[in-house]
Short mmCIF file of C-alpha atoms in Angstrom, two decimals:
data_model
loop_
_atom_site.label_atom_id
_atom_site.label_comp_id
_atom_site.label_asym_id
_atom_site.label_seq_id
_atom_site.Cartn_x
_atom_site.Cartn_y
_atom_site.Cartn_z
CA MET A 1 -198.86 -109.76 19.42
CA SER A 2 -200.96 -107.69 17.01
CA THR A 3 -200.36 -103.94 16.87
CA PHE A 4 -204.06 -103.35 17.52
CA VAL A 5 -203.97 -105.33 20.75
CA ARG A 6 -200.76 -103.64 21.92
CA ILE A 7 -202.29 -100.20 21.37
CA GLY A 8 -205.53 -101.27 23.03
CA LYS A 9 -203.71 -102.48 26.15
CA LYS A 10 -201.82 -99.16 26.40
CA VAL A 11 -205.04 -97.15 26.03
CA LYS A 12 -206.68 -99.29 28.71
CA ARG A 13 -203.81 -98.72 31.15
CA PHE A 14 -203.93 -94.95 30.51
CA ALA A 15 -207.71 -94.85 30.93
CA LYS A 16 -207.62 -96.73 34.22
CA ARG A 17 -204.78 -94.59 35.56
CA VAL A 18 -205.90 -91.13 34.39
CA LEU A 19 -209.41 -91.02 32.93
CA LEU A 20 -211.17 -93.67 35.02
CA PRO A 21 -209.01 -94.25 38.12
CA GLU A 22 -209.85 -97.19 40.33
CA PRO A 23 -212.08 -96.30 43.29
CA ALA A 24 -210.41 -96.32 46.68
CA CYS A 25 -210.28 -99.75 48.26
CA CYS A 26 -212.68 -100.35 51.11
CA VAL A 27 -213.46 -103.24 53.43
CA SER A 28 -215.71 -105.59 51.47
CA TYR A 29 -217.14 -109.09 51.51
CA THR A 30 -216.20 -109.35 47.84
CA ARG A 31 -212.43 -109.33 47.40
CA ARG A 32 -210.44 -109.29 44.17
CA ILE A 33 -208.10 -112.28 44.30
CA GLU A 34 -205.01 -111.66 42.14
CA ARG A 35 -202.40 -113.55 44.14
CA VAL A 36 -201.73 -114.64 47.72
CA LYS A 37 -198.74 -114.13 49.99
CA THR A 38 -196.68 -117.27 50.33
CA ASP A 39 -193.01 -118.25 50.21
CA GLU A 40 -193.88 -121.71 48.89
CA ARG A 41 -193.42 -122.49 45.21
CA VAL A 42 -197.07 -122.89 44.43
CA CYS A 43 -199.25 -121.04 41.90
CA ALA A 44 -202.59 -121.34 40.10
CA MET A 45 -203.76 -121.29 36.48
CA THR A 46 -207.18 -120.12 35.36
CA PHE A 47 -208.77 -121.01 32.01
CA ASP A 48 -211.49 -118.71 30.67
CA ASP A 49 -214.43 -119.15 28.28
CA GLY A 50 -214.77 -122.94 28.14
CA PRO A 51 -215.41 -125.72 28.15
CA MET A 52 -214.75 -126.20 24.42
CA ALA A 53 -215.59 -129.40 22.55
CA LEU A 54 -213.89 -128.41 19.28
CA PRO A 55 -210.31 -129.58 18.59
CA ALA A 56 -207.19 -127.50 18.97
CA SER A 57 -206.10 -125.33 16.06
CA PRO A 58 -203.75 -126.39 14.62
CA ASP A 59 -204.73 -129.87 15.75
CA ALA A 60 -201.91 -132.15 16.82
CA PHE A 61 -204.07 -134.21 19.20
CA GLY A 62 -206.14 -136.45 16.95
CA GLY A 63 -209.28 -134.34 17.09
CA ARG A 64 -209.62 -134.36 20.88
CA ALA A 65 -211.63 -131.51 22.38
CA LEU A 66 -209.42 -128.62 23.48
CA THR A 67 -210.64 -128.88 27.07
CA ASP A 68 -209.73 -132.59 27.09
CA VAL A 69 -206.25 -131.69 25.83
CA LEU A 70 -205.80 -129.18 28.66
CA LEU A 71 -207.09 -131.67 31.24
CA ASP A 72 -204.79 -134.39 29.89
CA THR A 73 -201.81 -132.04 30.18
CA LEU A 74 -202.69 -130.92 33.69
CA ASP A 75 -203.10 -134.53 34.77
CA GLU A 76 -199.71 -135.49 33.36
CA PHE A 77 -198.05 -132.89 35.59
CA GLY A 78 -200.22 -133.56 38.64
CA ALA A 79 -201.59 -130.02 38.32
CA LYS A 80 -205.05 -128.67 39.11
CA GLY A 81 -206.66 -125.88 37.10
CA THR A 82 -209.37 -123.32 37.77
CA PHE A 83 -211.86 -123.25 34.90
CA ASP A 84 -213.79 -120.00 34.57
CA VAL A 85 -216.67 -121.30 32.47
CA VAL A 86 -219.55 -119.80 30.51
CA GLY A 87 -223.01 -121.31 30.19
CA ASP A 88 -224.22 -120.97 26.60
CA THR A 89 -223.82 -118.16 24.07
CA SER A 90 -226.34 -119.41 21.50
CA GLY A 91 -228.86 -116.79 22.69
CA ASN A 92 -226.52 -113.95 21.68
CA TYR A 93 -228.08 -113.47 18.25
CA PRO A 94 -228.89 -111.69 15.93
CA ASP A 95 -225.30 -110.63 15.48
CA ILE A 96 -222.59 -110.29 12.86
CA CYS A 97 -219.04 -111.55 13.01
CA GLY A 98 -216.22 -109.02 13.28
CA ALA A 99 -212.83 -109.15 11.55
CA LEU A 100 -210.54 -112.04 12.38
CA GLY A 101 -207.73 -110.88 14.66
CA SER A 102 -209.83 -108.09 16.15
CA PRO A 103 -211.61 -108.07 19.55
CA THR A 104 -214.92 -108.61 17.71
CA TRP A 105 -213.70 -111.77 15.95
CA GLY A 106 -216.43 -113.78 17.65
CA GLY A 107 -219.28 -111.26 17.39
CA THR A 108 -219.96 -107.56 17.14
CA ALA A 109 -222.93 -107.26 19.51
CA TYR A 110 -221.98 -110.15 21.83
CA ASP A 111 -219.37 -112.86 22.32
CA HIS A 112 -219.92 -116.35 20.94
CA TYR A 113 -218.00 -119.30 22.35
CA PRO A 114 -216.25 -121.24 21.13
CA CYS A 115 -216.80 -119.32 17.89
CA PHE A 116 -219.41 -117.44 15.88
CA GLY A 117 -222.04 -119.92 14.64
CA GLN A 118 -220.57 -122.79 16.67
CA ASP A 119 -222.02 -121.97 20.09
CA ALA A 120 -223.36 -125.50 20.48
CA HIS A 121 -219.79 -126.78 20.85
CA GLY A 122 -218.95 -124.69 23.90
CA GLY A 123 -220.12 -123.73 27.35
CA ALA A 124 -221.24 -125.70 30.38
CA LEU A 125 -224.75 -126.33 29.03
CA ASN A 126 -223.54 -127.85 25.76
CA CYS A 127 -220.52 -129.77 27.06
CA PRO A 128 -221.77 -131.73 30.10
CA GLU A 129 -219.21 -134.51 29.64
CA LEU A 130 -216.33 -132.03 29.74
CA LEU A 131 -217.87 -130.29 32.73
CA GLU A 132 -218.23 -133.57 34.59
CA ARG A 133 -214.61 -134.48 33.85
CA ILE A 134 -213.40 -131.14 35.25
CA ILE A 135 -215.36 -131.79 38.45
CA ARG A 136 -214.42 -135.46 38.71
CA GLU A 137 -210.68 -134.79 38.41
CA GLY A 138 -210.67 -132.23 41.22
CA HIS A 139 -210.32 -128.96 39.33
CA GLN A 140 -212.10 -125.77 40.37
CA ILE A 141 -214.96 -124.18 38.41
CA THR A 142 -215.84 -120.49 38.60
CA ASN A 143 -218.57 -118.32 37.08
CA HIS A 144 -217.73 -116.32 33.93
CA GLY A 145 -221.34 -115.43 33.18
CA TYR A 146 -223.96 -117.61 31.52
CA ARG A 147 -223.97 -115.62 28.25
CA HIS A 148 -220.57 -113.93 28.67
CA ALA A 149 -222.36 -110.61 28.13
CA LEU A 150 -220.66 -107.44 29.36
CA PHE A 151 -221.99 -106.21 32.70
CA GLY A 152 -221.81 -102.59 31.53
CA LYS A 153 -220.29 -100.32 28.89
CA LYS A 154 -216.64 -100.62 27.83
CA PRO A 155 -216.27 -97.72 25.40
CA TYR A 156 -212.62 -98.09 24.39
CA VAL A 157 -212.87 -101.53 22.80
CA TYR A 158 -216.47 -102.75 22.94
CA GLY A 159 -218.40 -99.51 22.61
CA LYS A 160 -221.04 -101.08 20.34
CA ARG A 161 -221.65 -104.13 22.51
CA HIS A 162 -225.01 -104.85 24.06
CA VAL A 163 -224.68 -105.03 27.84
CA LEU A 164 -226.66 -106.48 30.71
CA GLY A 165 -226.71 -103.00 32.22
CA THR A 166 -228.52 -103.49 35.55
CA LEU A 167 -227.65 -105.19 38.80
CA ASP A 168 -230.66 -107.49 38.59
CA ALA A 169 -229.80 -108.54 35.02
CA VAL A 170 -226.21 -109.35 36.01
CA VAL A 171 -227.31 -111.33 39.07
CA ASP A 172 -229.90 -113.22 36.99
CA ASP A 173 -227.24 -114.17 34.44
CA LEU A 174 -224.80 -115.33 37.13
CA THR A 175 -227.55 -117.21 38.95
CA LYS A 176 -228.51 -119.11 35.81
CA LEU A 177 -225.01 -120.54 35.50
CA ASP A 178 -224.77 -121.07 39.25
CA ARG A 179 -227.92 -123.21 39.18
CA LEU A 180 -226.65 -125.17 36.19
CA LEU A 181 -223.50 -126.09 38.10
CA GLN A 182 -225.53 -126.95 41.19
CA SER A 183 -227.47 -129.43 39.03
CA HIS A 184 -224.10 -131.15 38.54
CA GLY A 185 -223.55 -131.18 42.30
CA TYR A 186 -221.02 -128.33 42.24
CA ARG A 187 -221.10 -125.06 44.19
CA MET A 188 -219.11 -122.16 42.73
CA THR A 189 -217.52 -119.60 45.05
CA MET A 190 -215.77 -117.23 42.63
CA SER A 191 -216.45 -115.29 39.46
CA ARG A 192 -214.60 -113.20 36.89
CA PRO A 193 -216.49 -110.52 34.92
CA PRO A 194 -216.46 -110.91 31.14
CA HIS A 195 -213.53 -108.84 29.83
CA TYR A 196 -212.98 -107.58 33.40
CA VAL A 197 -215.70 -104.93 33.00
CA ASP A 198 -216.65 -103.96 36.56
CA ARG A 199 -218.99 -100.99 36.17
CA ILE A 200 -222.62 -102.03 35.63
CA ASP A 201 -224.25 -98.59 35.75
CA LYS A 202 -223.84 -95.35 37.70
CA ARG A 203 -224.74 -97.04 40.99
CA PHE A 204 -223.48 -100.61 40.87
CA THR A 205 -220.40 -102.62 39.96
CA SER A 206 -219.43 -106.26 39.75
CA TYR A 207 -218.54 -106.09 43.47
CA ASP A 208 -222.22 -105.48 44.25
CA ALA A 209 -223.28 -108.39 42.05
CA TYR A 210 -220.73 -110.67 43.70
CA ASP A 211 -221.85 -109.49 47.14
CA ARG A 212 -225.32 -110.70 46.18
CA MET A 213 -223.99 -114.03 44.96
CA GLY A 214 -221.59 -114.61 47.86
CA TYR A 215 -218.66 -114.81 45.43
CA LEU A 216 -215.06 -113.72 45.54
CA TYR A 217 -213.75 -111.83 42.49
CA LEU A 218 -211.36 -114.07 40.54
CA ALA A 219 -208.58 -112.01 38.98
CA ALA A 220 -205.02 -112.88 37.91
CA SER A 221 -201.52 -111.51 38.38
CA PHE A 222 -199.75 -112.92 35.28
CA ASP A 223 -200.93 -113.13 31.68
CA GLY A 224 -200.28 -116.54 30.13
CA ALA A 225 -200.74 -114.82 26.71
CA GLY A 226 -202.48 -117.71 24.94
CA TRP A 227 -205.37 -115.44 23.91
CA LEU A 228 -203.17 -113.01 21.96
CA PRO A 229 -202.94 -113.24 18.14
CA SER A 230 -199.68 -112.80 16.23
CA HIS A 231 -199.15 -111.46 12.71
CA ALA A 232 -195.61 -112.82 12.45
CA GLU A 233 -194.49 -114.77 9.41
CA ASP A 234 -194.98 -117.97 11.42
CA PRO A 235 -197.83 -117.00 13.78
CA VAL A 236 -198.18 -120.46 15.33
CA ALA A 237 -194.56 -120.49 16.48
CA ALA A 238 -194.72 -116.84 17.52
CA GLU A 239 -197.82 -117.34 19.67
CA LEU A 240 -196.26 -120.34 21.35
CA ASP A 241 -193.10 -118.34 22.06
CA GLU A 242 -195.17 -115.48 23.53
CA MET A 243 -196.64 -117.98 26.01
CA VAL A 244 -193.34 -119.59 26.98
CA ALA A 245 -190.67 -116.88 26.83
CA PRO A 246 -192.15 -114.58 29.54
CA VAL A 247 -192.41 -117.48 32.01
CA GLN A 248 -188.86 -118.53 31.24
CA LYS A 249 -187.62 -114.95 31.63
CA LYS A 250 -189.32 -114.37 34.97
CA LEU A 251 -188.01 -117.62 36.42
CA ALA A 252 -184.49 -116.77 35.25
CA GLU A 253 -184.71 -113.36 36.94
CA ASP A 254 -186.26 -114.66 40.17
CA SER A 255 -187.03 -118.32 40.74
CA ASN A 256 -189.59 -117.32 43.41
CA PHE A 257 -191.46 -114.94 41.11
CA PHE A 258 -194.53 -117.15 40.72
CA CYS A 259 -195.02 -117.93 44.42
CA GLY A 260 -198.72 -117.40 45.11
CA GLN A 261 -199.45 -116.02 41.65
CA ILE A 262 -202.52 -116.66 39.49
CA ILE A 263 -201.83 -117.14 35.77
CA PHE A 264 -204.46 -116.21 33.17
CA GLN A 265 -205.11 -118.69 30.34
CA LYS A 266 -207.85 -119.33 27.79
CA ASP A 267 -209.84 -122.52 27.17
CA GLY A 268 -210.75 -121.63 23.60
CA TYR A 269 -209.61 -119.86 20.45
CA ASN A 270 -207.55 -116.72 20.45
CA MET A 271 -208.62 -113.81 18.26
CA ALA A 272 -207.05 -115.49 15.21
CA LYS A 273 -208.97 -118.74 15.86
CA ARG A 274 -205.85 -120.59 16.98
CA THR A 275 -205.15 -122.34 20.29
CA PRO A 276 -201.52 -121.85 21.32
CA VAL A 277 -202.54 -122.91 24.85
CA ALA A 278 -202.87 -126.52 23.62
CA ALA A 279 -199.09 -126.80 23.24
CA GLY A 280 -198.03 -123.82 25.33
CA LEU A 281 -199.52 -125.15 28.55
CA ARG A 282 -197.18 -128.13 28.49
CA ARG A 283 -194.15 -125.90 27.97
CA GLN A 284 -195.19 -123.61 30.81
CA LEU A 285 -195.80 -126.52 33.16
CA GLU A 286 -192.40 -128.02 32.29
CA LEU A 287 -190.71 -124.75 33.24
CA LEU A 288 -192.68 -124.39 36.47
CA THR A 289 -192.17 -128.04 37.45
CA ASP A 290 -188.42 -127.84 36.80
CA ALA A 291 -188.34 -124.79 39.10
CA GLY A 292 -190.06 -126.76 41.86
CA TYR A 293 -193.58 -125.34 41.56
CA ARG A 294 -196.90 -127.06 42.12
CA VAL A 295 -199.94 -125.78 40.22
CA VAL A 296 -203.09 -125.87 42.36
CA THR A 297 -206.57 -124.37 42.30
CA VAL A 298 -207.15 -120.81 43.44
CA GLN A 299 -209.28 -122.23 46.25
CA GLU A 300 -206.31 -124.23 47.50
CA LEU A 301 -204.10 -121.14 47.39
CA LEU A 302 -206.57 -119.38 49.67
CA GLU A 303 -207.28 -122.26 52.03
CA ARG A 304 -203.85 -123.88 52.44
CA HIS A 305 -201.44 -121.00 51.92
CA SER A 306 -203.00 -117.62 52.69
CA PRO A 307 -206.34 -115.91 52.08
CA PHE A 308 -204.49 -112.56 52.00
CA SER A 309 -202.28 -110.88 49.43
CA ASP A 310 -200.22 -109.02 52.03
CA VAL A 311 -200.14 -111.23 55.16
CA GLY A 312 -198.48 -114.64 55.29
CA ARG A 313 -197.98 -117.39 57.81
CA ASP A 314 -195.04 -115.56 59.35
CA ASP A 315 -197.39 -112.93 60.82
CA PRO A 316 -197.97 -113.57 64.56
CA ASP A 317 -201.73 -113.02 64.18
CA PHE A 318 -202.12 -115.06 60.99
CA ASP A 319 -204.32 -117.80 62.50
CA ALA A 320 -206.60 -115.30 64.26
CA PHE A 321 -206.98 -113.24 61.10
CA CYS A 322 -207.76 -116.37 59.07
CA ALA A 323 -210.51 -117.42 61.48
CA LEU A 324 -212.03 -113.93 61.49
CA GLN A 325 -212.17 -113.47 57.71
CA LYS A 326 -214.23 -116.64 57.24
CA THR A 327 -217.36 -114.97 58.63
CA ARG A 328 -216.65 -111.23 58.89
CA ALA A 329 -215.87 -108.43 56.45
CA VAL A 330 -212.35 -107.50 57.51
CA LEU A 331 -210.39 -107.45 54.23
CA TYR A 332 -210.17 -104.67 51.68
CA SER A 333 -211.63 -105.18 48.21
CA ASN A 334 -208.08 -105.71 46.84
CA ASN A 335 -207.69 -108.63 49.29
CA THR A 336 -205.23 -106.83 51.54
CA LEU A 337 -205.57 -106.82 55.30
CA GLN A 338 -203.22 -103.89 56.01
CA PRO A 339 -203.20 -104.73 59.73
CA ASP A 340 -200.99 -101.86 60.82
CA LYS A 341 -203.10 -99.15 59.21
CA PRO A 342 -205.35 -97.09 61.54
CA MET A 343 -208.88 -98.47 61.65
CA THR A 344 -211.75 -96.20 60.59
CA VAL A 345 -215.32 -96.18 61.91
CA GLY A 346 -216.63 -97.43 58.55
CA GLU A 347 -214.32 -100.43 58.76
CA LEU A 348 -215.44 -101.06 62.33
CA ALA A 349 -219.07 -100.98 61.21
CA MET A 350 -218.34 -103.66 58.60
CA LEU A 351 -216.79 -105.80 61.34
CA LEU A 352 -219.78 -105.40 63.68
CA ALA A 353 -222.82 -105.42 61.37
CA PRO A 354 -224.35 -108.59 59.92
CA ARG A 355 -223.87 -109.27 56.23
CA SER A 356 -227.58 -108.72 55.58
CA ALA A 357 -227.26 -105.10 56.71
CA ALA A 358 -223.94 -104.40 55.03
CA VAL A 359 -224.98 -105.92 51.70
CA ASP A 360 -228.72 -106.54 51.31
CA ASP A 361 -229.99 -103.42 53.08
CA ARG A 362 -227.54 -101.18 51.26
CA LEU A 363 -228.30 -102.58 47.80
CA ALA A 364 -232.05 -102.40 48.40
CA ALA A 365 -231.77 -98.75 49.49
CA LEU A 366 -229.68 -97.87 46.44
CA GLN A 367 -232.10 -99.59 44.09
CA ALA A 368 -234.89 -97.59 45.71
CA GLY A 369 -233.00 -94.41 44.84
CA ASN A 370 -231.59 -93.54 48.27
CA ARG A 371 -228.32 -91.80 47.41
CA ALA A 372 -227.29 -91.78 51.07
CA TYR A 373 -226.32 -95.43 50.60
CA ARG A 374 -223.68 -94.88 47.91
CA SER A 375 -220.84 -95.59 50.36
CA ARG A 376 -220.09 -99.29 50.73
CA TYR A 377 -220.10 -98.76 54.50
CA SER A 378 -223.53 -97.11 54.62
CA GLY A 379 -225.64 -100.21 55.31
CA ALA A 380 -223.35 -101.37 58.09
CA MET A 381 -223.11 -97.84 59.54
CA ALA A 382 -226.90 -97.45 59.62
CA TRP A 383 -227.33 -100.81 61.37
CA CYS A 384 -224.67 -100.01 64.00
CA ILE A 385 -226.22 -96.62 64.75
CA ARG A 386 -229.74 -98.10 65.01
CA ASN A 387 -228.46 -100.72 67.45
CA GLY A 388 -226.53 -98.28 69.62
CA LEU A 389 -223.09 -99.57 68.67
CA LEU A 390 -222.06 -96.26 67.13
CA PRO A 391 -223.15 -92.71 68.00
CA GLN A 392 -225.42 -90.66 65.74
CA GLY A 393 -223.63 -88.36 63.31
CA ILE A 394 -220.22 -90.00 63.49
CA SER A 395 -218.18 -90.00 60.28
CA GLU A 396 -217.21 -93.30 58.69
CA ARG A 397 -213.75 -91.78 58.13
CA ALA A 398 -213.14 -91.08 61.83
CA GLY A 399 -210.50 -93.07 63.65
CA VAL A 400 -211.47 -95.82 66.09
CA THR A 401 -210.57 -95.49 69.76
CA ALA A 402 -210.98 -97.89 72.67
CA GLU A 403 -213.90 -95.79 73.92
CA LEU A 404 -215.79 -96.34 70.66
CA LEU A 405 -215.60 -100.10 71.16
CA ARG A 406 -217.33 -100.11 74.57
CA PRO A 407 -220.94 -100.38 73.29
CA ALA A 408 -219.87 -103.56 71.43
CA ALA A 409 -217.73 -104.98 74.24
CA ASP A 410 -219.40 -108.40 74.01
CA ARG A 411 -218.05 -108.76 70.46
CA PHE A 412 -214.43 -108.62 71.61
CA THR A 413 -212.38 -110.97 73.74
CA GLU A 414 -210.68 -108.03 75.43
CA LEU A 415 -211.00 -104.30 74.79
CA PRO A 416 -207.84 -102.34 73.98
CA THR A 417 -207.03 -99.47 76.32
CA GLY A 418 -205.86 -95.90 75.91
CA SER A 419 -207.16 -92.87 74.02
CA ALA A 420 -204.99 -93.05 70.89
CA PRO A 421 -206.48 -94.18 67.54
CA LEU A 422 -206.30 -97.96 67.20
CA SER A 423 -204.67 -99.92 64.42
CA ARG A 424 -206.63 -102.49 62.49
CA ARG A 425 -204.40 -105.14 64.05
CA ALA A 426 -205.35 -104.09 67.58
CA VAL A 427 -209.08 -104.24 66.84
CA LEU A 428 -209.05 -107.39 64.70
CA ARG A 429 -206.82 -109.24 67.16
CA ALA A 430 -209.40 -108.63 69.90
CA ALA A 431 -212.51 -109.37 67.79
CA ARG A 432 -214.38 -112.62 68.37
CA PRO A 433 -214.43 -114.80 65.20
#
């Protein structure tokens, strides 16, 4: 791995931990899916930035498109991938190409996929045959942005990049790719922000954009490393080893390590314009298969194993929680349920209010400049108060008691009793799906 990238990753970790700490998790329709809780040996692989019609580099596959090589390999192992695709980056000009091996290798102002000046060989718009093959063979497709333009500023690495910069611009970009996939008969349900940049501006983040789109946030819990460049004497061999050795090491330490995990990969060039994933994917799949793993789509992880990162099938309320989360906002933005934590009034409001109030009303008020709607619970709280389900002036941080549930008794199968604060489990167990 290049020294520049190593330093950059350390700076990013420090910035997120100290300078720009993550906001507190709150109950949200949009949830960040990094992994799910399961004891079964099943995991998912995601492939960013494709599809790509250019051959692997170095090419040992007779000139076949890289995406075809990945699909061939997945098919050989009976595996299903999740392809986080872009639309078309040919509109990201004028621009100049950055230094090879640096984060701006594909463009200084914007990204260009599969490569600077070769945009016509990548993206869903330009590679319909590859897109159709992905769909036909049962893989999942998710939204990585039509132009792969940053949602907002990322000063530490991409400080000079042009950004979309507003909620409407981000939603328009996502919608353009969403409509393109719908024209192929496919409906996307998840999205990953370009370069994981969440902040759009001072008011909105990717979670607000995904609330608008009805998407889940596609993240990952393990880096497959195929995007990283090496400056070793034999960089091709080194990059392949950096893909394979960590998987081998983790399996040796704990054969169940990858249960429910989501592995990050790249369907395109790394920063040195090589594609270690073309050969590395096979080696990773051999290791996982030998350890008894199946590789499935992220959607299958959620639907057949667990939609939660902290609650599995061994929980006595698992089925009830699963039914509830399909239509109600009950999970935190980090995809945890935390059923034994005390429930707050803000969380109760998200359970009771319709999505239109919790999402649309709040975003409209914020766009109109109403700072009272900065809290993610504000739209739901306002709706509940207007409809007599919560008393005027109550704090969203207050604990929920059985008495507070009485105005919404028809929304519960049976009201808990007592005067003590209620756990989330007690309230969610009683809620009607």
